[in-house]
Short mmCIF file of C-alpha atoms in Angstrom, two decimals:
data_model
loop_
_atom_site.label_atom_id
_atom_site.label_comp_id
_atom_site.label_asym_id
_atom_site.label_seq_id
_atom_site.Cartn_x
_atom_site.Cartn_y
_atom_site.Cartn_z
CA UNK A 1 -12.88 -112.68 -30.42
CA UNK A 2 -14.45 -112.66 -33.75
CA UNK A 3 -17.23 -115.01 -32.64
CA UNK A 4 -18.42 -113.25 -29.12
CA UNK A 5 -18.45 -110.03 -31.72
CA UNK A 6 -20.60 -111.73 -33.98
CA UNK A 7 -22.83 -113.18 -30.96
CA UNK A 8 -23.23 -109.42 -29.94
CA UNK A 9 -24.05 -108.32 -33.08
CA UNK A 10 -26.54 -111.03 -34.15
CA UNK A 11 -28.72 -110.05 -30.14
CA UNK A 12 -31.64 -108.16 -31.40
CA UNK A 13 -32.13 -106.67 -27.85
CA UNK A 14 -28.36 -105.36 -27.94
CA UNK A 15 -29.21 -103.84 -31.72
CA UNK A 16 -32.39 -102.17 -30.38
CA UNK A 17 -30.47 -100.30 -27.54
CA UNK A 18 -27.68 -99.37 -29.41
CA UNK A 19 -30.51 -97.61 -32.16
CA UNK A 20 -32.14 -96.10 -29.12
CA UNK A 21 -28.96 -94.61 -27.26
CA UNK A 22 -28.08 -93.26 -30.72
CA UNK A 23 -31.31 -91.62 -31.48
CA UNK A 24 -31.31 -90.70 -27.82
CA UNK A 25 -27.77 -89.50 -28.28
CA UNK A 26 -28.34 -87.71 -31.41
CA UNK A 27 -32.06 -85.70 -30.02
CA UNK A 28 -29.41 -84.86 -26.90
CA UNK A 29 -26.88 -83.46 -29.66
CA UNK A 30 -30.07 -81.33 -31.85
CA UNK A 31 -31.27 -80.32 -28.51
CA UNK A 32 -27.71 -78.10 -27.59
CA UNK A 33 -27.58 -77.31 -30.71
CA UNK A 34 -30.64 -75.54 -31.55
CA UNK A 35 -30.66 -74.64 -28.19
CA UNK A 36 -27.58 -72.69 -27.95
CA UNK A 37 -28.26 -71.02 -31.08
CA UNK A 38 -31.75 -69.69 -29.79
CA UNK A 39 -29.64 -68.82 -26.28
CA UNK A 40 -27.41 -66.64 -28.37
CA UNK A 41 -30.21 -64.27 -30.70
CA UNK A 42 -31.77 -64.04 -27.39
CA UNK A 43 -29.09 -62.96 -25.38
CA UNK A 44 -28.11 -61.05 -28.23
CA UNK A 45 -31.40 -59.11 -28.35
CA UNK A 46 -31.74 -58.46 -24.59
CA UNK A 47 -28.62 -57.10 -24.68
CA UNK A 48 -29.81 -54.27 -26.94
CA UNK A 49 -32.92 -53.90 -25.46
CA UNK A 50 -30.90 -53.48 -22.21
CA UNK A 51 -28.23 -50.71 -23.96
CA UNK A 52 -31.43 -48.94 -25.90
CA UNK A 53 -33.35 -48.08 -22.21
CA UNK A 54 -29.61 -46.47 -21.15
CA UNK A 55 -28.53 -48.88 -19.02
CA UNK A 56 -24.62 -49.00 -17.89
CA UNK A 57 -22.33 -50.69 -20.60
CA UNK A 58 -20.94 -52.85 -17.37
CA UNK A 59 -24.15 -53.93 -16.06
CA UNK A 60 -25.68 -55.13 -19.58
CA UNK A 61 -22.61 -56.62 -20.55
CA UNK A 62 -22.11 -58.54 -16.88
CA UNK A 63 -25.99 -59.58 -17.73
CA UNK A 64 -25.47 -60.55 -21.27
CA UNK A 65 -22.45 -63.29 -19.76
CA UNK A 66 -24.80 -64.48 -17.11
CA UNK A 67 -27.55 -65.00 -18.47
CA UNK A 68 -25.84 -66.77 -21.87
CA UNK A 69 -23.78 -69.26 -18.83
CA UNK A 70 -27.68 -69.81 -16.94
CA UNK A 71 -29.52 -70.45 -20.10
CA UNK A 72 -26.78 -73.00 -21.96
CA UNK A 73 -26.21 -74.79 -18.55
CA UNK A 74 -29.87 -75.02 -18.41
CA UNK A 75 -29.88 -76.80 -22.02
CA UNK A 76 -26.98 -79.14 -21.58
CA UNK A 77 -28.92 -80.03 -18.61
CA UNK A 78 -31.94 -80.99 -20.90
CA UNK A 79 -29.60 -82.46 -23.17
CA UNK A 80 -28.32 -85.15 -20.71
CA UNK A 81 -31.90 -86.15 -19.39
CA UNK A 82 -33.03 -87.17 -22.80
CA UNK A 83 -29.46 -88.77 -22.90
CA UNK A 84 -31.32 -90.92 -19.73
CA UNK A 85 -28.77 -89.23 -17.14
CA UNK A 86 -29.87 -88.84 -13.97
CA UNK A 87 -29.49 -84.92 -13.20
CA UNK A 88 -30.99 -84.69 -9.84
CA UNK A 89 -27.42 -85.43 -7.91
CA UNK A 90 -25.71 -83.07 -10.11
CA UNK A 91 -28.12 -79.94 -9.44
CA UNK A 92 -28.06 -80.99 -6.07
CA UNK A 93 -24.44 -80.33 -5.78
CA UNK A 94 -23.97 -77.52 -7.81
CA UNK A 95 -26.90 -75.92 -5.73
CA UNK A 96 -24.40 -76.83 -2.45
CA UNK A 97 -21.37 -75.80 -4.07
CA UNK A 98 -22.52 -72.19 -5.04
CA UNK A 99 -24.09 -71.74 -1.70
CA UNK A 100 -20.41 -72.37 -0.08
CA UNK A 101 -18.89 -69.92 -2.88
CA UNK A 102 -21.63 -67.46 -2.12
CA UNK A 103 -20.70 -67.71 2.05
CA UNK A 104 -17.28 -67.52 1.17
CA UNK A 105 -17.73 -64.42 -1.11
CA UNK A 106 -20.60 -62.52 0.74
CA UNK A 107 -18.73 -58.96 0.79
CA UNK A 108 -17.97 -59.16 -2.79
CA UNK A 109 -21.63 -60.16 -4.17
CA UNK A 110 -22.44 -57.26 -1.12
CA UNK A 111 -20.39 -54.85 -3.46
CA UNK A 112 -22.19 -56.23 -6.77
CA UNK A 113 -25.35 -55.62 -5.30
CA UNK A 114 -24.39 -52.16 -4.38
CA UNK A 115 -23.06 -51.85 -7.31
CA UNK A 116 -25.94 -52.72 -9.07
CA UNK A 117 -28.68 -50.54 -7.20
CA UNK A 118 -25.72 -47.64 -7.67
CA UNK A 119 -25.91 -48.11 -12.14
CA UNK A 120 -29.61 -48.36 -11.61
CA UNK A 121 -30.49 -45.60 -9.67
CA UNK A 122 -27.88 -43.22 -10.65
CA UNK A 123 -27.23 -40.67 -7.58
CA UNK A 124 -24.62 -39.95 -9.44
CA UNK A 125 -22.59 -40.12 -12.21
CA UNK A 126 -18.76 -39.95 -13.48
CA UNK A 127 -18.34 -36.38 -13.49
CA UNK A 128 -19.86 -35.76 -10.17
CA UNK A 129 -18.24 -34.42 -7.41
CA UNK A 130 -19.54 -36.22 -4.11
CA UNK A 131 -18.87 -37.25 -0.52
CA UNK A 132 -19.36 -40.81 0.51
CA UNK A 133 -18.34 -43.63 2.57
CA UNK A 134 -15.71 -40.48 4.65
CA UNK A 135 -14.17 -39.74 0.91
CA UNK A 136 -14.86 -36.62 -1.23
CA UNK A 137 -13.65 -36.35 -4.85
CA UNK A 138 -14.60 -36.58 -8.51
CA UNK A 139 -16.27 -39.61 -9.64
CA UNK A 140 -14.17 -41.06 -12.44
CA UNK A 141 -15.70 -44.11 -13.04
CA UNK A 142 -18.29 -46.69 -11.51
CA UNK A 143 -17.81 -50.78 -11.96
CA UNK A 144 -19.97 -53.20 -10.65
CA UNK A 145 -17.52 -53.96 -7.72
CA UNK A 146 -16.16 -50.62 -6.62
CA UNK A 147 -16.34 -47.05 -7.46
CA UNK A 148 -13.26 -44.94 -8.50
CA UNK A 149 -13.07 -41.29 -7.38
CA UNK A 150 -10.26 -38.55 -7.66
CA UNK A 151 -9.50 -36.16 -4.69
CA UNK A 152 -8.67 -32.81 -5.48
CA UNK A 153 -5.23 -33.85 -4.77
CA UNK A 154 -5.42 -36.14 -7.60
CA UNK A 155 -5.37 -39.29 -5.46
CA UNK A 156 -6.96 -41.99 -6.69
CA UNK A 157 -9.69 -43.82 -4.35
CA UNK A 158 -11.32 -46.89 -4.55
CA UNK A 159 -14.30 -47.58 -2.99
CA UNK A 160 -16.32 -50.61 -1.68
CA UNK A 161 -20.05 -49.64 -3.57
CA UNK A 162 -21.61 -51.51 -0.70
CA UNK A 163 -19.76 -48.90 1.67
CA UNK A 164 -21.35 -45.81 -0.83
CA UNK A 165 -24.72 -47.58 -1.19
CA UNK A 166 -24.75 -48.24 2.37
CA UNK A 167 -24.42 -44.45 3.92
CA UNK A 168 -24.80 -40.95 3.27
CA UNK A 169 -24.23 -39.86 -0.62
CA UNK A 170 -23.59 -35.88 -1.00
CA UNK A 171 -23.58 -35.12 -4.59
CA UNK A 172 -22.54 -31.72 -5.33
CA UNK A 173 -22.91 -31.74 -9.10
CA UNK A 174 -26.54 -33.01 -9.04
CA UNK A 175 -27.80 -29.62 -9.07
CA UNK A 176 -26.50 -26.91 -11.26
CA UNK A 177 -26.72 -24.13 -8.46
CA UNK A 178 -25.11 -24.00 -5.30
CA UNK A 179 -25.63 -21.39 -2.11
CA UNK A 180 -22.91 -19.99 -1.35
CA UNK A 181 -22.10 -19.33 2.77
CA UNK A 182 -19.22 -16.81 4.30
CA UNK A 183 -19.15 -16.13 7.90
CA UNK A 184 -17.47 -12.66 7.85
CA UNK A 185 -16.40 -11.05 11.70
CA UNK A 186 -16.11 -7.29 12.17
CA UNK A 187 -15.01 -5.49 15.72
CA UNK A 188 -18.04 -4.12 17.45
CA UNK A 189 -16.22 -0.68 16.91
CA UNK A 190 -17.44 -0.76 13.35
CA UNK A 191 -20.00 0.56 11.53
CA UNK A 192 -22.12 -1.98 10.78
CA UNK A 193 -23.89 -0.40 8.08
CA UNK A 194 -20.93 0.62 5.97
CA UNK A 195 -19.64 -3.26 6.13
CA UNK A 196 -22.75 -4.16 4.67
CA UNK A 197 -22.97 -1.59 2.10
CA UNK A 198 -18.94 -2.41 1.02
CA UNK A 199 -19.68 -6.45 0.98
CA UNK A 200 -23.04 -5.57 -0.97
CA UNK A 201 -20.57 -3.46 -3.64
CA UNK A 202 -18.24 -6.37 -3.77
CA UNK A 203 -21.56 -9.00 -4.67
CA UNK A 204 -22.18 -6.31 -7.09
CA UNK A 205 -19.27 -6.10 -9.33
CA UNK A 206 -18.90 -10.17 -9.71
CA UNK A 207 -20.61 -11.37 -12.34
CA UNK A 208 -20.96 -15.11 -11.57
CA UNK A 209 -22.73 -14.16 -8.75
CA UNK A 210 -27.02 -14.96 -10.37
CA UNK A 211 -28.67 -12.43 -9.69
CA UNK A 212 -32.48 -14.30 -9.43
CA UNK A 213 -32.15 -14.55 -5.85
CA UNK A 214 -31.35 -12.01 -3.93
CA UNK A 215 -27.88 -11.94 -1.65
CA UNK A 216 -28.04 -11.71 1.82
CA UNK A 217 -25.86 -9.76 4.14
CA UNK A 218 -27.63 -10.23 7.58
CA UNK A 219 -26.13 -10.10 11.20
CA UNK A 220 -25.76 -13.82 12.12
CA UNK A 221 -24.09 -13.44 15.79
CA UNK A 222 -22.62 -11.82 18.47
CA UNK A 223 -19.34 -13.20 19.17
CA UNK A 224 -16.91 -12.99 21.93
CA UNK A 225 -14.70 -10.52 19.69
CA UNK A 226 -16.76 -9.99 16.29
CA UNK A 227 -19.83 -9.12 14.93
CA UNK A 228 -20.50 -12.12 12.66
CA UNK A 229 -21.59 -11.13 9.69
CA UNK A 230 -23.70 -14.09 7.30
CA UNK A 231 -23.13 -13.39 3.39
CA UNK A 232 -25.38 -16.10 1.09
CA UNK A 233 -24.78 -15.95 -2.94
CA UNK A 234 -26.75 -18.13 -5.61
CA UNK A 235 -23.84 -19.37 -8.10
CA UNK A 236 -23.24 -21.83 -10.41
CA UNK A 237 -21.83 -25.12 -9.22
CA UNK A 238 -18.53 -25.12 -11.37
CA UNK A 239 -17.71 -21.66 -9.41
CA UNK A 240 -18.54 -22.27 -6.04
CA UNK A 241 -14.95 -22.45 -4.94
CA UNK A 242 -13.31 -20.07 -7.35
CA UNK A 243 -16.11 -17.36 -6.24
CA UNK A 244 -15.40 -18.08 -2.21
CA UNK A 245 -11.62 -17.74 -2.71
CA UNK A 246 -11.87 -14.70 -4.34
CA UNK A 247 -14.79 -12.59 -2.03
CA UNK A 248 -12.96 -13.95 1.08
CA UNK A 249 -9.60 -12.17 -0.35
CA UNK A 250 -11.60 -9.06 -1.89
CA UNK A 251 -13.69 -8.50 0.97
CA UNK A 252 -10.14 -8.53 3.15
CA UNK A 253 -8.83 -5.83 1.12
CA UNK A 254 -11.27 -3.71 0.70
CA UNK A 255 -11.59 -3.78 4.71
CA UNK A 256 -8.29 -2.89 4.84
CA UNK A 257 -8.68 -0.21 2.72
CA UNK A 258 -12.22 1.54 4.58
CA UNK A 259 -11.13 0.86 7.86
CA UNK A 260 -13.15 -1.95 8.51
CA UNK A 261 -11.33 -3.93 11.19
CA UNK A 262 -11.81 -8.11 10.90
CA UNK A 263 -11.29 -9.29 14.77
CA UNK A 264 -9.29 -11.89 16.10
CA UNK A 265 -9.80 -13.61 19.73
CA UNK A 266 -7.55 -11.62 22.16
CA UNK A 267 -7.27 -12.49 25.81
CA UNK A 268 -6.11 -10.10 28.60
CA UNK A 269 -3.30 -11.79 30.98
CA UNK A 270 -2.69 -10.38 34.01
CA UNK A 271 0.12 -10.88 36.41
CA UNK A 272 0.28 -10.54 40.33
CA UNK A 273 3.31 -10.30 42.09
CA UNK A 274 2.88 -12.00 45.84
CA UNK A 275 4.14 -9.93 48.54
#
Protein backbone atom coordinates (compact mmCIF):
# COMPACT_ATOMS: atom_id res chain seq x y z
CA UNK A 1 0.00 0.00 0.00
CA UNK A 2 2.77 2.17 1.09
CA UNK A 3 4.69 1.63 -2.14
CA UNK A 4 1.75 2.26 -4.95
CA UNK A 5 1.36 5.61 -2.55
CA UNK A 6 4.77 6.46 -2.96
CA UNK A 7 4.66 5.53 -6.88
CA UNK A 8 1.72 8.11 -7.01
CA UNK A 9 3.36 10.57 -5.28
CA UNK A 10 6.82 10.42 -6.95
CA UNK A 11 4.46 10.87 -10.95
CA UNK A 12 5.21 14.39 -11.79
CA UNK A 13 2.14 14.42 -14.17
CA UNK A 14 -0.16 13.25 -11.13
CA UNK A 15 1.64 16.27 -8.90
CA UNK A 16 0.96 18.80 -11.70
CA UNK A 17 -2.86 17.98 -11.80
CA UNK A 18 -3.37 17.78 -8.36
CA UNK A 19 -1.61 21.72 -8.18
CA UNK A 20 -3.90 22.60 -11.03
CA UNK A 21 -7.34 21.16 -9.66
CA UNK A 22 -6.33 22.95 -6.45
CA UNK A 23 -5.62 26.28 -7.90
CA UNK A 24 -8.58 25.56 -10.13
CA UNK A 25 -10.48 24.58 -7.02
CA UNK A 26 -9.39 27.40 -4.96
CA UNK A 27 -10.11 30.46 -8.11
CA UNK A 28 -13.73 28.38 -8.10
CA UNK A 29 -13.86 29.00 -4.15
CA UNK A 30 -12.55 33.20 -4.52
CA UNK A 31 -14.90 33.36 -7.37
CA UNK A 32 -18.35 32.59 -4.95
CA UNK A 33 -16.90 34.27 -2.61
CA UNK A 34 -16.28 37.63 -3.86
CA UNK A 35 -19.03 37.03 -5.91
CA UNK A 36 -21.69 36.60 -3.43
CA UNK A 37 -20.48 39.38 -1.49
CA UNK A 38 -20.78 41.85 -4.55
CA UNK A 39 -24.46 39.96 -5.18
CA UNK A 40 -25.41 41.06 -1.72
CA UNK A 41 -24.33 45.27 -1.66
CA UNK A 42 -25.99 45.08 -4.92
CA UNK A 43 -29.07 43.57 -4.10
CA UNK A 44 -28.86 45.48 -1.09
CA UNK A 45 -28.72 48.82 -2.95
CA UNK A 46 -31.44 48.07 -5.54
CA UNK A 47 -33.52 47.31 -2.95
CA UNK A 48 -33.42 50.91 -1.68
CA UNK A 49 -33.37 52.39 -4.81
CA UNK A 50 -36.55 50.32 -5.43
CA UNK A 51 -38.29 51.47 -1.75
CA UNK A 52 -36.91 55.32 -2.37
CA UNK A 53 -39.07 55.65 -6.00
CA UNK A 54 -42.30 54.28 -3.68
CA UNK A 55 -42.55 51.10 -4.84
CA UNK A 56 -44.77 48.35 -2.82
CA UNK A 57 -42.83 46.83 0.25
CA UNK A 58 -44.07 43.25 -1.38
CA UNK A 59 -42.94 43.80 -4.77
CA UNK A 60 -39.26 45.13 -3.79
CA UNK A 61 -38.91 42.66 -1.28
CA UNK A 62 -40.23 39.59 -3.77
CA UNK A 63 -37.45 41.37 -6.21
CA UNK A 64 -34.73 41.71 -3.70
CA UNK A 65 -35.14 37.41 -3.15
CA UNK A 66 -35.14 36.89 -6.84
CA UNK A 67 -32.82 38.60 -8.02
CA UNK A 68 -30.16 37.61 -4.93
CA UNK A 69 -31.33 33.47 -6.02
CA UNK A 70 -30.63 34.59 -10.18
CA UNK A 71 -27.44 36.37 -9.54
CA UNK A 72 -25.69 33.65 -6.90
CA UNK A 73 -26.95 30.73 -9.14
CA UNK A 74 -25.42 32.60 -11.90
CA UNK A 75 -21.93 32.67 -9.91
CA UNK A 76 -21.85 29.15 -8.64
CA UNK A 77 -22.42 28.49 -12.19
CA UNK A 78 -19.11 30.38 -13.04
CA UNK A 79 -17.62 28.83 -10.18
CA UNK A 80 -17.98 25.21 -11.49
CA UNK A 81 -16.75 26.03 -15.14
CA UNK A 82 -13.43 27.22 -13.91
CA UNK A 83 -13.75 24.06 -11.63
CA UNK A 84 -13.66 22.35 -15.54
CA UNK A 85 -17.45 21.15 -15.07
CA UNK A 86 -19.31 20.87 -17.87
CA UNK A 87 -22.51 23.21 -17.25
CA UNK A 88 -24.23 22.97 -20.51
CA UNK A 89 -26.42 19.65 -19.39
CA UNK A 90 -27.22 21.23 -16.19
CA UNK A 91 -28.72 24.63 -17.67
CA UNK A 92 -30.24 22.56 -20.10
CA UNK A 93 -32.30 20.86 -17.56
CA UNK A 94 -33.01 23.40 -15.26
CA UNK A 95 -34.22 25.46 -18.39
CA UNK A 96 -36.75 22.13 -18.98
CA UNK A 97 -37.59 21.75 -15.50
CA UNK A 98 -38.84 25.41 -14.89
CA UNK A 99 -40.66 25.37 -18.14
CA UNK A 100 -42.78 22.20 -16.71
CA UNK A 101 -43.17 24.18 -13.24
CA UNK A 102 -44.16 27.24 -15.16
CA UNK A 103 -47.07 24.95 -17.31
CA UNK A 104 -47.99 23.46 -14.24
CA UNK A 105 -48.35 26.84 -12.37
CA UNK A 106 -49.63 29.17 -15.24
CA UNK A 107 -52.73 30.68 -13.16
CA UNK A 108 -50.59 31.45 -10.28
CA UNK A 109 -47.58 33.33 -12.21
CA UNK A 110 -51.10 34.75 -14.18
CA UNK A 111 -51.98 36.22 -10.64
CA UNK A 112 -48.22 37.50 -10.03
CA UNK A 113 -48.31 39.19 -13.14
CA UNK A 114 -51.54 40.81 -12.30
CA UNK A 115 -50.38 41.38 -9.34
CA UNK A 116 -47.52 43.07 -10.42
CA UNK A 117 -49.04 45.51 -13.15
CA UNK A 118 -51.81 46.11 -10.09
CA UNK A 119 -48.54 47.57 -7.36
CA UNK A 120 -47.24 49.30 -10.41
CA UNK A 121 -49.94 51.08 -11.73
CA UNK A 122 -51.89 51.69 -8.69
CA UNK A 123 -55.80 52.01 -9.71
CA UNK A 124 -56.11 51.75 -6.45
CA UNK A 125 -55.02 51.51 -3.19
CA UNK A 126 -55.84 49.93 0.42
CA UNK A 127 -58.32 52.29 1.52
CA UNK A 128 -60.26 52.36 -1.64
CA UNK A 129 -63.56 51.36 -2.02
CA UNK A 130 -64.01 49.55 -5.53
CA UNK A 131 -65.93 47.06 -7.66
CA UNK A 132 -64.09 44.35 -9.47
CA UNK A 133 -63.99 40.94 -10.72
CA UNK A 134 -68.43 40.95 -9.53
CA UNK A 135 -67.12 42.02 -5.79
CA UNK A 136 -67.49 45.49 -4.18
CA UNK A 137 -65.80 46.36 -0.85
CA UNK A 138 -62.91 48.13 0.85
CA UNK A 139 -59.55 47.30 -0.26
CA UNK A 140 -57.63 46.10 2.78
CA UNK A 141 -54.66 44.98 1.42
CA UNK A 142 -52.93 44.00 -2.02
CA UNK A 143 -50.17 40.92 -2.27
CA UNK A 144 -48.58 39.90 -5.20
CA UNK A 145 -50.95 36.84 -5.56
CA UNK A 146 -54.38 38.07 -4.58
CA UNK A 147 -56.09 41.09 -3.38
CA UNK A 148 -58.02 41.27 -0.03
CA UNK A 149 -61.19 43.39 0.16
CA UNK A 150 -63.92 43.88 2.96
CA UNK A 151 -67.70 44.07 2.06
CA UNK A 152 -69.69 46.33 3.90
CA UNK A 153 -70.85 43.34 5.66
CA UNK A 154 -67.46 42.85 6.91
CA UNK A 155 -66.82 39.72 4.85
CA UNK A 156 -63.64 39.13 3.93
CA UNK A 157 -62.86 38.47 0.02
CA UNK A 158 -60.09 37.24 -1.68
CA UNK A 159 -59.45 37.86 -5.00
CA UNK A 160 -57.52 36.31 -7.98
CA UNK A 161 -55.43 39.86 -9.18
CA UNK A 162 -55.45 38.30 -12.61
CA UNK A 163 -59.42 38.25 -12.29
CA UNK A 164 -59.17 42.36 -11.09
CA UNK A 165 -56.44 43.13 -13.66
CA UNK A 166 -58.30 41.32 -16.19
CA UNK A 167 -61.89 43.31 -16.14
CA UNK A 168 -63.60 46.32 -15.23
CA UNK A 169 -62.03 48.26 -12.00
CA UNK A 170 -64.62 50.94 -10.41
CA UNK A 171 -62.80 52.83 -7.87
CA UNK A 172 -64.94 55.00 -5.88
CA UNK A 173 -62.34 56.62 -3.66
CA UNK A 174 -60.11 57.75 -6.58
CA UNK A 175 -61.78 60.95 -6.71
CA UNK A 176 -62.65 63.01 -3.75
CA UNK A 177 -66.18 64.10 -5.15
CA UNK A 178 -68.95 62.08 -6.07
CA UNK A 179 -72.50 63.07 -7.98
CA UNK A 180 -74.99 62.25 -6.23
CA UNK A 181 -78.40 60.71 -8.24
CA UNK A 182 -82.19 60.32 -6.64
CA UNK A 183 -84.98 59.41 -8.83
CA UNK A 184 -87.87 61.00 -6.84
CA UNK A 185 -91.83 60.11 -8.28
CA UNK A 186 -94.70 62.50 -7.56
CA UNK A 187 -98.60 61.84 -8.74
CA UNK A 188 -99.40 63.92 -11.74
CA UNK A 189 -102.01 65.58 -9.34
CA UNK A 190 -99.17 67.57 -7.87
CA UNK A 191 -97.83 70.68 -8.21
CA UNK A 192 -94.85 70.33 -9.78
CA UNK A 193 -93.42 73.51 -8.92
CA UNK A 194 -93.90 73.36 -5.18
CA UNK A 195 -92.01 69.74 -5.21
CA UNK A 196 -89.23 71.41 -6.65
CA UNK A 197 -89.15 74.38 -4.56
CA UNK A 198 -89.53 71.89 -1.13
CA UNK A 199 -86.58 69.38 -2.51
CA UNK A 200 -84.55 72.68 -3.44
CA UNK A 201 -85.19 73.81 0.57
CA UNK A 202 -84.14 70.41 1.69
CA UNK A 203 -80.53 70.73 -0.67
CA UNK A 204 -80.46 73.96 1.08
CA UNK A 205 -80.31 73.30 4.69
CA UNK A 206 -77.57 70.26 4.32
CA UNK A 207 -74.41 71.37 4.59
CA UNK A 208 -72.34 68.55 3.00
CA UNK A 209 -74.07 69.19 0.08
CA UNK A 210 -70.79 71.67 -2.09
CA UNK A 211 -72.20 74.20 -3.18
CA UNK A 212 -69.63 74.92 -6.49
CA UNK A 213 -71.91 73.19 -8.68
CA UNK A 214 -75.12 73.86 -8.82
CA UNK A 215 -78.04 71.06 -7.84
CA UNK A 216 -80.36 70.02 -10.20
CA UNK A 217 -84.00 69.31 -9.75
CA UNK A 218 -85.21 68.68 -13.40
CA UNK A 219 -88.23 66.55 -14.70
CA UNK A 220 -86.56 63.28 -15.86
CA UNK A 221 -89.85 61.22 -17.01
CA UNK A 222 -93.21 60.55 -17.39
CA UNK A 223 -94.09 57.40 -15.80
CA UNK A 224 -96.98 55.12 -15.84
CA UNK A 225 -98.03 56.50 -12.24
CA UNK A 226 -95.34 59.35 -11.35
CA UNK A 227 -93.80 62.25 -12.45
CA UNK A 228 -90.12 61.31 -12.08
CA UNK A 229 -88.40 63.77 -10.68
CA UNK A 230 -84.09 63.73 -11.24
CA UNK A 231 -82.25 65.39 -8.10
CA UNK A 232 -78.10 65.57 -8.78
CA UNK A 233 -75.84 66.86 -5.64
CA UNK A 234 -71.91 67.41 -5.76
CA UNK A 235 -70.65 65.78 -2.29
CA UNK A 236 -67.80 64.52 -0.86
CA UNK A 237 -67.00 60.87 -1.36
CA UNK A 238 -66.93 59.79 2.42
CA UNK A 239 -70.77 61.11 2.47
CA UNK A 240 -72.22 59.86 -0.49
CA UNK A 241 -74.25 57.26 1.31
CA UNK A 242 -74.90 58.97 4.61
CA UNK A 243 -76.26 62.13 2.45
CA UNK A 244 -78.68 59.68 0.13
CA UNK A 245 -80.09 57.94 3.24
CA UNK A 246 -80.91 60.92 4.80
CA UNK A 247 -82.61 63.25 1.64
CA UNK A 248 -84.47 60.04 0.60
CA UNK A 249 -86.05 59.96 4.34
CA UNK A 250 -86.27 63.94 4.61
CA UNK A 251 -87.64 64.46 1.34
CA UNK A 252 -90.45 61.59 2.43
CA UNK A 253 -91.42 63.58 5.30
CA UNK A 254 -91.55 66.67 4.29
CA UNK A 255 -93.97 65.30 1.39
CA UNK A 256 -95.95 64.01 3.86
CA UNK A 257 -96.16 66.97 5.57
CA UNK A 258 -97.09 69.58 2.18
CA UNK A 259 -99.20 67.21 0.65
CA UNK A 260 -96.99 66.07 -1.85
CA UNK A 261 -98.16 62.58 -2.75
CA UNK A 262 -95.07 59.92 -3.81
CA UNK A 263 -97.01 57.31 -6.26
CA UNK A 264 -96.98 53.77 -6.29
CA UNK A 265 -98.00 51.44 -9.43
CA UNK A 266 -101.77 50.68 -9.00
CA UNK A 267 -103.67 48.51 -11.41
CA UNK A 268 -107.49 48.53 -11.91
CA UNK A 269 -109.06 44.80 -11.84
CA UNK A 270 -112.17 44.32 -13.11
CA UNK A 271 -114.52 41.45 -12.80
CA UNK A 272 -117.34 40.12 -15.20
CA UNK A 273 -119.85 37.90 -14.15
CA UNK A 274 -121.00 35.49 -17.32
CA UNK A 275 -124.59 35.26 -17.75
Amino acid sequence: MLEKLNELLANDNLLDMLLVSAGKLALALVIYVIGSWIVRRLVVLINRLLLARGIDQALASFTHHVLSTVLKFAIIIIALEQVGIDTTSLLALLGAAGLAVGLALKDSLSNFASGVMLILLKPFKAGDYIEAAGVDGTVEKITLFNTIMVTVDNKEVIVPNAQIYGGTIINYSARPTRRLDLLIGISYDDDIKKARDLIAAILAADARILTDKEPVIAVNALGESSIDLTVRVWVKGSDYFPLKWHLLETIKTTFDANGVTIPFPQRDIHLHQSA
